Structure formats: structure tokens, C-alpha cells
PDB file of C-alpha atoms in Angstrom:
ATOM      1  CA  ILE A 211     -59.499  21.558 -78.210  1.00 89.00           C
ATOM      2  CA  ILE A 212     -60.728  23.674 -75.474  1.00 91.00           C
ATOM      3  CA  ALA A 213     -60.067  27.309 -76.452  1.00 90.00           C
ATOM      4  CA  ASP A 214     -61.834  30.278 -75.544  1.00 90.00           C
ATOM      5  CA  TRP A 215     -63.611  32.419 -77.472  1.00 89.00           C
ATOM      6  CA  THR A 216     -61.501  35.661 -76.688  1.00 87.00           C
ATOM      7  CA  MET A 217     -57.931  35.455 -77.185  1.00 87.00           C
ATOM      8  CA  PRO A 218     -55.072  37.838 -77.228  1.00 88.00           C
ATOM      9  CA  ILE A 219     -53.641  36.856 -80.974  1.00 90.00           C
ATOM     10  CA  MET A 220     -56.432  34.894 -82.846  1.00 90.00           C
ATOM     11  CA  ASP A 221     -59.825  34.507 -81.341  1.00 89.00           C
ATOM     12  CA  GLY A 222     -61.578  30.750 -80.681  1.00 89.00           C
ATOM     13  CA  LEU A 223     -63.812  31.039 -83.799  1.00 90.00           C
ATOM     14  CA  THR A 224     -60.898  31.780 -85.957  1.00 91.00           C
ATOM     15  CA  LEU A 225     -59.168  29.206 -84.981  1.00 91.00           C
ATOM     16  CA  LEU A 226     -61.847  26.753 -84.934  1.00 91.00           C
ATOM     17  CA  ASP A 227     -62.269  27.990 -88.583  1.00 90.00           C
ATOM     18  CA  THR A 228     -58.633  27.317 -89.515  1.00 91.00           C
ATOM     19  CA  LEU A 229     -58.786  23.798 -87.776  1.00 91.00           C
ATOM     20  CA  ARG A 230     -61.816  22.931 -90.058  1.00 90.00           C
ATOM     21  CA  GLU A 231     -60.350  24.256 -93.156  1.00 91.00           C
ATOM     22  CA  ASP A 232     -57.309  22.098 -92.497  1.00 89.00           C
ATOM     23  CA  GLU A 233     -57.816  18.393 -93.531  1.00 88.00           C
ATOM     24  CA  LYS A 234     -55.212  17.189 -91.234  1.00 90.00           C
ATOM     25  CA  HIS A 235     -57.102  18.821 -88.332  1.00 88.00           C
ATOM     26  CA  LYS A 236     -60.895  19.169 -89.339  1.00 86.00           C
ATOM     27  CA  ASP A 237     -62.230  16.482 -87.206  1.00 86.00           C
ATOM     28  CA  ILE A 238     -60.328  17.679 -83.968  1.00 89.00           C
ATOM     29  CA  TYR A 239     -63.177  18.030 -81.026  1.00 91.00           C
ATOM     30  CA  PHE A 240     -63.448  21.270 -79.977  1.00 93.00           C
ATOM     31  CA  ILE A 241     -64.877  22.820 -77.107  1.00 92.00           C
ATOM     32  CA  MET A 242     -65.552  26.619 -76.597  1.00 91.00           C
ATOM     33  CA  LEU A 243     -65.027  27.522 -73.075  1.00 89.00           C
ATOM     34  CA  THR A 244     -66.015  31.101 -72.972  1.00 88.00           C
ATOM     35  CA  GLY A 245     -67.565  33.788 -70.515  1.00 89.00           C
ATOM     36  CA  ARG A 246     -69.854  34.829 -73.432  1.00 86.00           C
ATOM     37  CA  GLY A 247     -72.699  33.237 -72.215  1.00 83.00           C
ATOM     38  CA  THR A 248     -75.853  34.265 -74.196  1.00 88.00           C
ATOM     39  CA  ILE A 249     -78.145  31.917 -75.821  1.00 89.00           C
ATOM     40  CA  ARG A 250     -77.414  33.884 -79.557  1.00 91.00           C
ATOM     41  CA  ASP A 251     -73.349  33.298 -78.430  1.00 88.00           C
ATOM     42  CA  GLN A 252     -73.929  29.536 -77.744  1.00 88.00           C
ATOM     43  CA  ILE A 253     -75.880  28.933 -80.924  1.00 88.00           C
ATOM     44  CA  GLU A 254     -73.127  30.957 -82.990  1.00 87.00           C
ATOM     45  CA  GLY A 255     -70.476  29.107 -81.133  1.00 87.00           C
ATOM     46  CA  ILE A 256     -72.036  25.709 -82.017  1.00 87.00           C
ATOM     47  CA  THR A 257     -73.168  26.918 -85.428  1.00 87.00           C
ATOM     48  CA  TYR A 258     -69.930  27.987 -86.479  1.00 84.00           C
ATOM     49  CA  GLY A 259     -68.297  24.204 -85.843  1.00 86.00           C
ATOM     50  CA  ALA A 260     -67.784  23.743 -81.851  1.00 90.00           C
ATOM     51  CA  ASP A 261     -68.647  20.519 -80.748  1.00 91.00           C
ATOM     52  CA  ASN A 262     -69.351  21.815 -77.520  1.00 89.00           C
ATOM     53  CA  PHE A 263     -69.949  25.145 -75.589  1.00 89.00           C
ATOM     54  CA  LEU A 264     -68.985  25.810 -72.052  1.00 90.00           C
ATOM     55  CA  VAL A 265     -69.799  28.902 -69.827  1.00 90.00           C
ATOM     56  CA  LYS A 266     -67.271  30.118 -67.518  1.00 88.00           C
ATOM     57  CA  PRO A 267     -66.932  29.738 -64.758  1.00 91.00           C
ATOM     58  CA  ALA A 268     -67.293  25.961 -65.513  1.00 88.00           C
ATOM     59  CA  ASP A 269     -67.034  23.083 -63.087  1.00 90.00           C
ATOM     60  CA  PRO A 270     -63.560  21.235 -63.725  1.00 92.00           C
ATOM     61  CA  ASN A 271     -65.832  17.898 -63.211  1.00 94.00           C
ATOM     62  CA  VAL A 272     -68.090  19.442 -66.048  1.00 93.00           C
ATOM     63  CA  ILE A 273     -65.504  20.060 -68.172  1.00 92.00           C
ATOM     64  CA  LEU A 274     -63.746  16.903 -67.508  1.00 94.00           C
ATOM     65  CA  ALA A 275     -67.223  15.028 -68.498  1.00 93.00           C
ATOM     66  CA  TYR A 276     -67.124  17.037 -71.942  1.00 92.00           C
ATOM     67  CA  VAL A 277     -63.631  15.946 -72.541  1.00 93.00           C
ATOM     68  CA  LYS A 278     -64.531  12.313 -72.094  1.00 94.00           C
ATOM     69  CA  ALA A 279     -67.373  12.530 -74.129  1.00 92.00           C
ATOM     70  CA  GLY A 280     -65.443  14.181 -76.914  1.00 92.00           C
ATOM     71  CA  MET A 281     -63.030  11.316 -76.522  1.00 93.00           C
ATOM     72  CA  ARG A 282     -65.533   8.520 -76.786  1.00 93.00           C
ATOM     73  CA  ILE A 283     -66.985  10.480 -79.862  1.00 91.00           C
ATOM     74  CA  THR A 284     -63.730  10.775 -81.465  1.00 89.00           C
ATOM     75  CA  GLU A 285     -62.938   7.173 -80.937  1.00 92.00           C
ATOM     76  CA  LEU A 286     -66.316   6.123 -82.468  1.00 92.00           C
ATOM     77  CA  GLN A 287     -65.623   8.077 -85.318  1.00 89.00           C
ATOM     78  CA  GLU A 288     -62.405   6.449 -85.920  1.00 88.00           C
ATOM     79  CA  GLU A 289     -63.891   3.293 -85.490  1.00 88.00           C
ATOM     80  CA  LEU A 290     -66.603   4.350 -88.304  1.00 90.00           C
ATOM     81  CA  LYS A 291     -63.796   5.722 -90.415  1.00 86.00           C
ATOM     82  CA  GLU A 292     -61.901   1.854 -90.215  1.00 84.00           C
ATOM     83  CA  ALA A 293     -65.184   0.268 -90.600  1.00 83.00           C
ATOM     84  CA  GLU A 294     -65.593   2.177 -93.892  1.00 85.00           C
ATOM     85  CA  HIS A 295     -62.357   1.663 -95.403  1.00 81.00           C
ATOM     86  CA  SER A 296     -62.371  -1.815 -94.566  1.00 78.00           C
ATOM     87  CA  LYS A 297     -66.007  -1.875 -96.697  1.00 81.00           C
ATOM     88  CA  ALA A 298     -64.508   0.120 -99.428  1.00 81.00           C
ATOM     89  CA  LEU A 299     -61.572  -2.124 -99.729  1.00 78.00           C
ATOM     90  CA  VAL A 300     -63.826  -5.396 -99.911  1.00 78.00           C
ATOM     91  CA  GLU A 301     -65.840  -3.641-102.745  1.00 81.00           C
ATOM     92  CA  MET A 302     -62.529  -2.743-104.503  1.00 80.00           C
ATOM     93  CA  ALA A 303     -61.007  -5.985-104.107  1.00 78.00           C
ATOM     94  CA  PHE A 304     -64.488  -7.953-105.407  1.00 77.00           C
ATOM     95  CA  THR A 305     -64.495  -5.126-108.389  1.00 78.00           C
ATOM     96  CA  THR A 306     -61.260  -5.540-109.862  1.00 80.00           C
ATOM     97  CA  GLY A 307     -61.100  -9.005-109.231  1.00 77.00           C
ATOM     98  CA  HIS A 308     -64.448  -9.443-111.516  1.00 74.00           C
ATOM     99  CA  GLN A 309     -62.952  -6.818-113.670  1.00 79.00           C
ATOM    100  CA  ILE A 310     -59.879  -9.544-113.939  1.00 84.00           C
ATOM    101  CA  ASN A 311     -61.764 -12.891-114.361  1.00 80.00           C
ATOM    102  CA  ASN A 312     -63.705 -11.873-117.230  1.00 80.00           C
ATOM    103  CA  PRO A 313     -60.835 -11.196-119.664  1.00 83.00           C
ATOM    104  CA  LEU A 314     -58.450 -13.937-117.948  1.00 85.00           C
ATOM    105  CA  ALA A 315     -61.170 -16.509-118.521  1.00 84.00           C
ATOM    106  CA  GLY A 316     -61.125 -15.287-122.690  1.00 85.00           C
ATOM    107  CA  ILE A 317     -57.558 -15.865-122.267  1.00 86.00           C
ATOM    108  CA  LYS A 318     -57.369 -19.293-120.662  1.00 85.00           C
ATOM    109  CA  MET A 319     -60.257 -20.407-123.295  1.00 86.00           C
ATOM    110  CA  SER A 320     -57.512 -19.191-126.230  1.00 85.00           C
ATOM    111  CA  LEU A 321     -54.781 -20.576-124.846  1.00 84.00           C
ATOM    112  CA  ASP A 322     -56.542 -24.048-124.399  1.00 83.00           C
ATOM    113  CA  SER A 323     -57.951 -23.625-128.400  1.00 84.00           C
ATOM    114  CA  ILE A 324     -54.247 -22.736-129.251  1.00 83.00           C
ATOM    115  CA  LYS A 325     -52.897 -25.858-127.778  1.00 79.00           C
ATOM    116  CA  ALA A 326     -55.901 -27.928-129.442  1.00 80.00           C
ATOM    117  CA  GLU A 327     -55.027 -26.665-132.913  1.00 79.00           C
ATOM    118  CA  LEU A 328     -51.181 -26.826-132.615  1.00 80.00           C
ATOM    119  CA  GLU A 329     -49.825 -30.299-134.045  1.00 75.00           C
ATOM    120  CA  VAL A 330     -47.743 -32.228-131.283  1.00 72.00           C
ATOM    121  CA  LYS A 331     -44.268 -30.890-133.262  1.00 70.00           C
ATOM    122  CA  GLU A 332     -45.299 -27.224-133.355  1.00 76.00           C
ATOM    123  CA  ILE A 333     -46.492 -27.312-129.976  1.00 75.00           C
ATOM    124  CA  SER A 334     -43.175 -28.693-128.380  1.00 75.00           C
ATOM    125  CA  LYS A 335     -41.278 -25.881-130.067  1.00 77.00           C
ATOM    126  CA  ILE A 336     -43.324 -23.141-127.755  1.00 81.00           C
ATOM    127  CA  SER A 337     -44.168 -25.585-124.918  1.00 79.00           C
ATOM    128  CA  ASP A 338     -42.001 -23.438-122.264  1.00 81.00           C
ATOM    129  CA  GLU A 339     -43.851 -20.560-123.359  1.00 82.00           C
ATOM    130  CA  LEU A 340     -47.120 -22.393-123.243  1.00 82.00           C
ATOM    131  CA  ASP A 341     -46.411 -23.241-119.781  1.00 83.00           C
ATOM    132  CA  ILE A 342     -45.499 -19.860-118.491  1.00 85.00           C
ATOM    133  CA  ILE A 343     -48.552 -18.458-119.872  1.00 87.00           C
ATOM    134  CA  GLU A 344     -50.585 -21.172-118.492  1.00 85.00           C
ATOM    135  CA  LYS A 345     -48.792 -20.871-114.583  1.00 87.00           C
ATOM    136  CA  SER A 346     -49.313 -17.206-114.941  1.00 86.00           C
ATOM    137  CA  VAL A 347     -53.038 -17.632-115.876  1.00 86.00           C
ATOM    138  CA  VAL A 348     -53.481 -19.893-112.411  1.00 86.00           C
ATOM    139  CA  ARG A 349     -51.637 -17.211-110.624  1.00 84.00           C
ATOM    140  CA  ILE A 350     -53.824 -14.876-111.340  1.00 84.00           C
ATOM    141  CA  GLN A 351     -56.652 -16.917-110.890  1.00 84.00           C
ATOM    142  CA  GLU A 352     -55.603 -17.593-107.390  1.00 83.00           C
ATOM    143  CA  ALA A 353     -55.138 -13.818-106.784  1.00 81.00           C
ATOM    144  CA  VAL A 354     -58.664 -13.046-108.202  1.00 82.00           C
ATOM    145  CA  LYS A 355     -60.299 -15.793-106.127  1.00 81.00           C
ATOM    146  CA  LYS A 356     -58.384 -14.346-102.915  1.00 79.00           C
ATOM    147  CA  LEU A 357     -59.750 -11.003-104.270  1.00 79.00           C
ATOM    148  CA  THR A 358     -63.193 -11.899-104.571  1.00 78.00           C
ATOM    149  CA  ASN A 359     -63.288 -13.807-101.377  1.00 78.00           C
ATOM    150  CA  LEU A 360     -61.860 -10.979 -99.143  1.00 75.00           C
ATOM    151  CA  THR A 361     -63.695 -10.429 -96.166  1.00 77.00           C
ATOM    152  CA  ASN A 362     -61.163  -8.848 -93.298  1.00 76.00           C
ATOM    153  CA  PRO A 363     -59.234  -6.514 -95.459  1.00 76.00           C
ATOM    154  CA  SER A 364     -55.971  -5.420 -93.943  1.00 75.00           C
ATOM    155  CA  LEU A 365     -52.730  -4.091 -95.188  1.00 78.00           C
ATOM    156  CA  ILE A 366     -48.919  -4.495 -95.625  1.00 76.00           C
ATOM    157  CA  SER A 367     -46.242  -2.790 -96.434  1.00 79.00           C
ATOM    158  CA  TYR A 368     -44.970  -2.831-100.055  1.00 76.00           C
ATOM    159  CA  THR A 369     -42.170  -0.447 -99.992  1.00 79.00           C
ATOM    160  CA  SER A 370     -41.343   2.354 -97.504  1.00 79.00           C
ATOM    161  CA  ASP A 371     -44.213   4.716 -98.220  1.00 78.00           C
ATOM    162  CA  THR A 372     -46.767   2.257 -99.979  1.00 78.00           C
ATOM    163  CA  GLN A 373     -49.187  -0.307 -98.714  1.00 73.00           C
ATOM    164  CA  MET A 374     -51.228  -3.131-100.473  1.00 75.00           C
ATOM    165  CA  LEU A 375     -53.994  -5.255 -99.563  1.00 75.00           C
ATOM    166  CA  ASN A 376     -52.876  -8.375 -97.359  1.00 74.00           C
ATOM    167  CA  LEU A 377     -54.236 -11.413 -99.734  1.00 72.00           C
ATOM    168  CA  VAL A 378     -52.934 -14.043 -97.875  1.00 71.00           C
TER     169      VAL A 378
END
């Protein structure tokens, strides 16, 4: 945004303050373009949160250079946010996988112990249930392995308004 300090309805500092308070707009690159050119004004504008400060009359090429610099900074900020998000996803996946894997190992060992203790005729009565438990344990172990080995996280749509990690 390029805004003047002095405007008829809302001054530039109020506009800047309103944008910075709004989560959706707080990171918009803001250039104060104004006739107020004292050092004190420049310091106040930058201190208040303007990303850059230009004094009128400003050369159009200088304005364009500031806009291009702002676009580069904004793109770099987005890349940084994406990298931080990816790192957080990997850390969350690893932590979740670790937290699931420990009790899952206990379930697997207990299941093996139960099967070893049951007589053959008793096992046949519950063999379908034991198979379902074993297959479920294996599926969970495979998901945990994918979680703990996640290196390049991506999201896929789960429902119309929900996404989940792609573990493929």
C-alpha cells in the first residue's frame, strides 16, 4: 500500500494502525508517501510501522523501485512462512509418530503374549478379531513410519474445509 500521511477521511498513520491490528492485513507492505519530510516525521512514520517513507515530490522511478523492493520482501516473507510451516509439520509428525509408536508397541507385545497363552481351540473362536487387531496394528505402524520419516510435507484436501498431511 502506498498512502499519504494526510488524507481526508483517515490519516495514513490511522490506516497503518488499522492494518497492523488486523491479522489478515498486518503483513501488507506499507509505503508512506507524504509531503511531511522532516527527519522527525520520517522517524515517526517508520517507528509507527511503515515499511518505507518517501517525501513528495518523489520520482516515479524511485517509487517503482520501492514497490519492487517491497514485493521482494513480501515474497521472501511468504517463503519463510512456508518453510517455518513445513518445519512445524515435520516436527509435529515426528512427535505424533513417536507418541503413537510407544503404546502401539505395548499393544503388539500384549497381543502376541495373549495369542501365546491361549489354546488352539480358544484362538479359533476369536481368530477373526485377532486378525483385525493385528492388521490394525500393522496399518498404524505403517502410518507412524510415514509420519516419522516425513521430510517434504504437503497437504491434501480431506473435506471441503479441512486438509491433512499427505503421507504417500
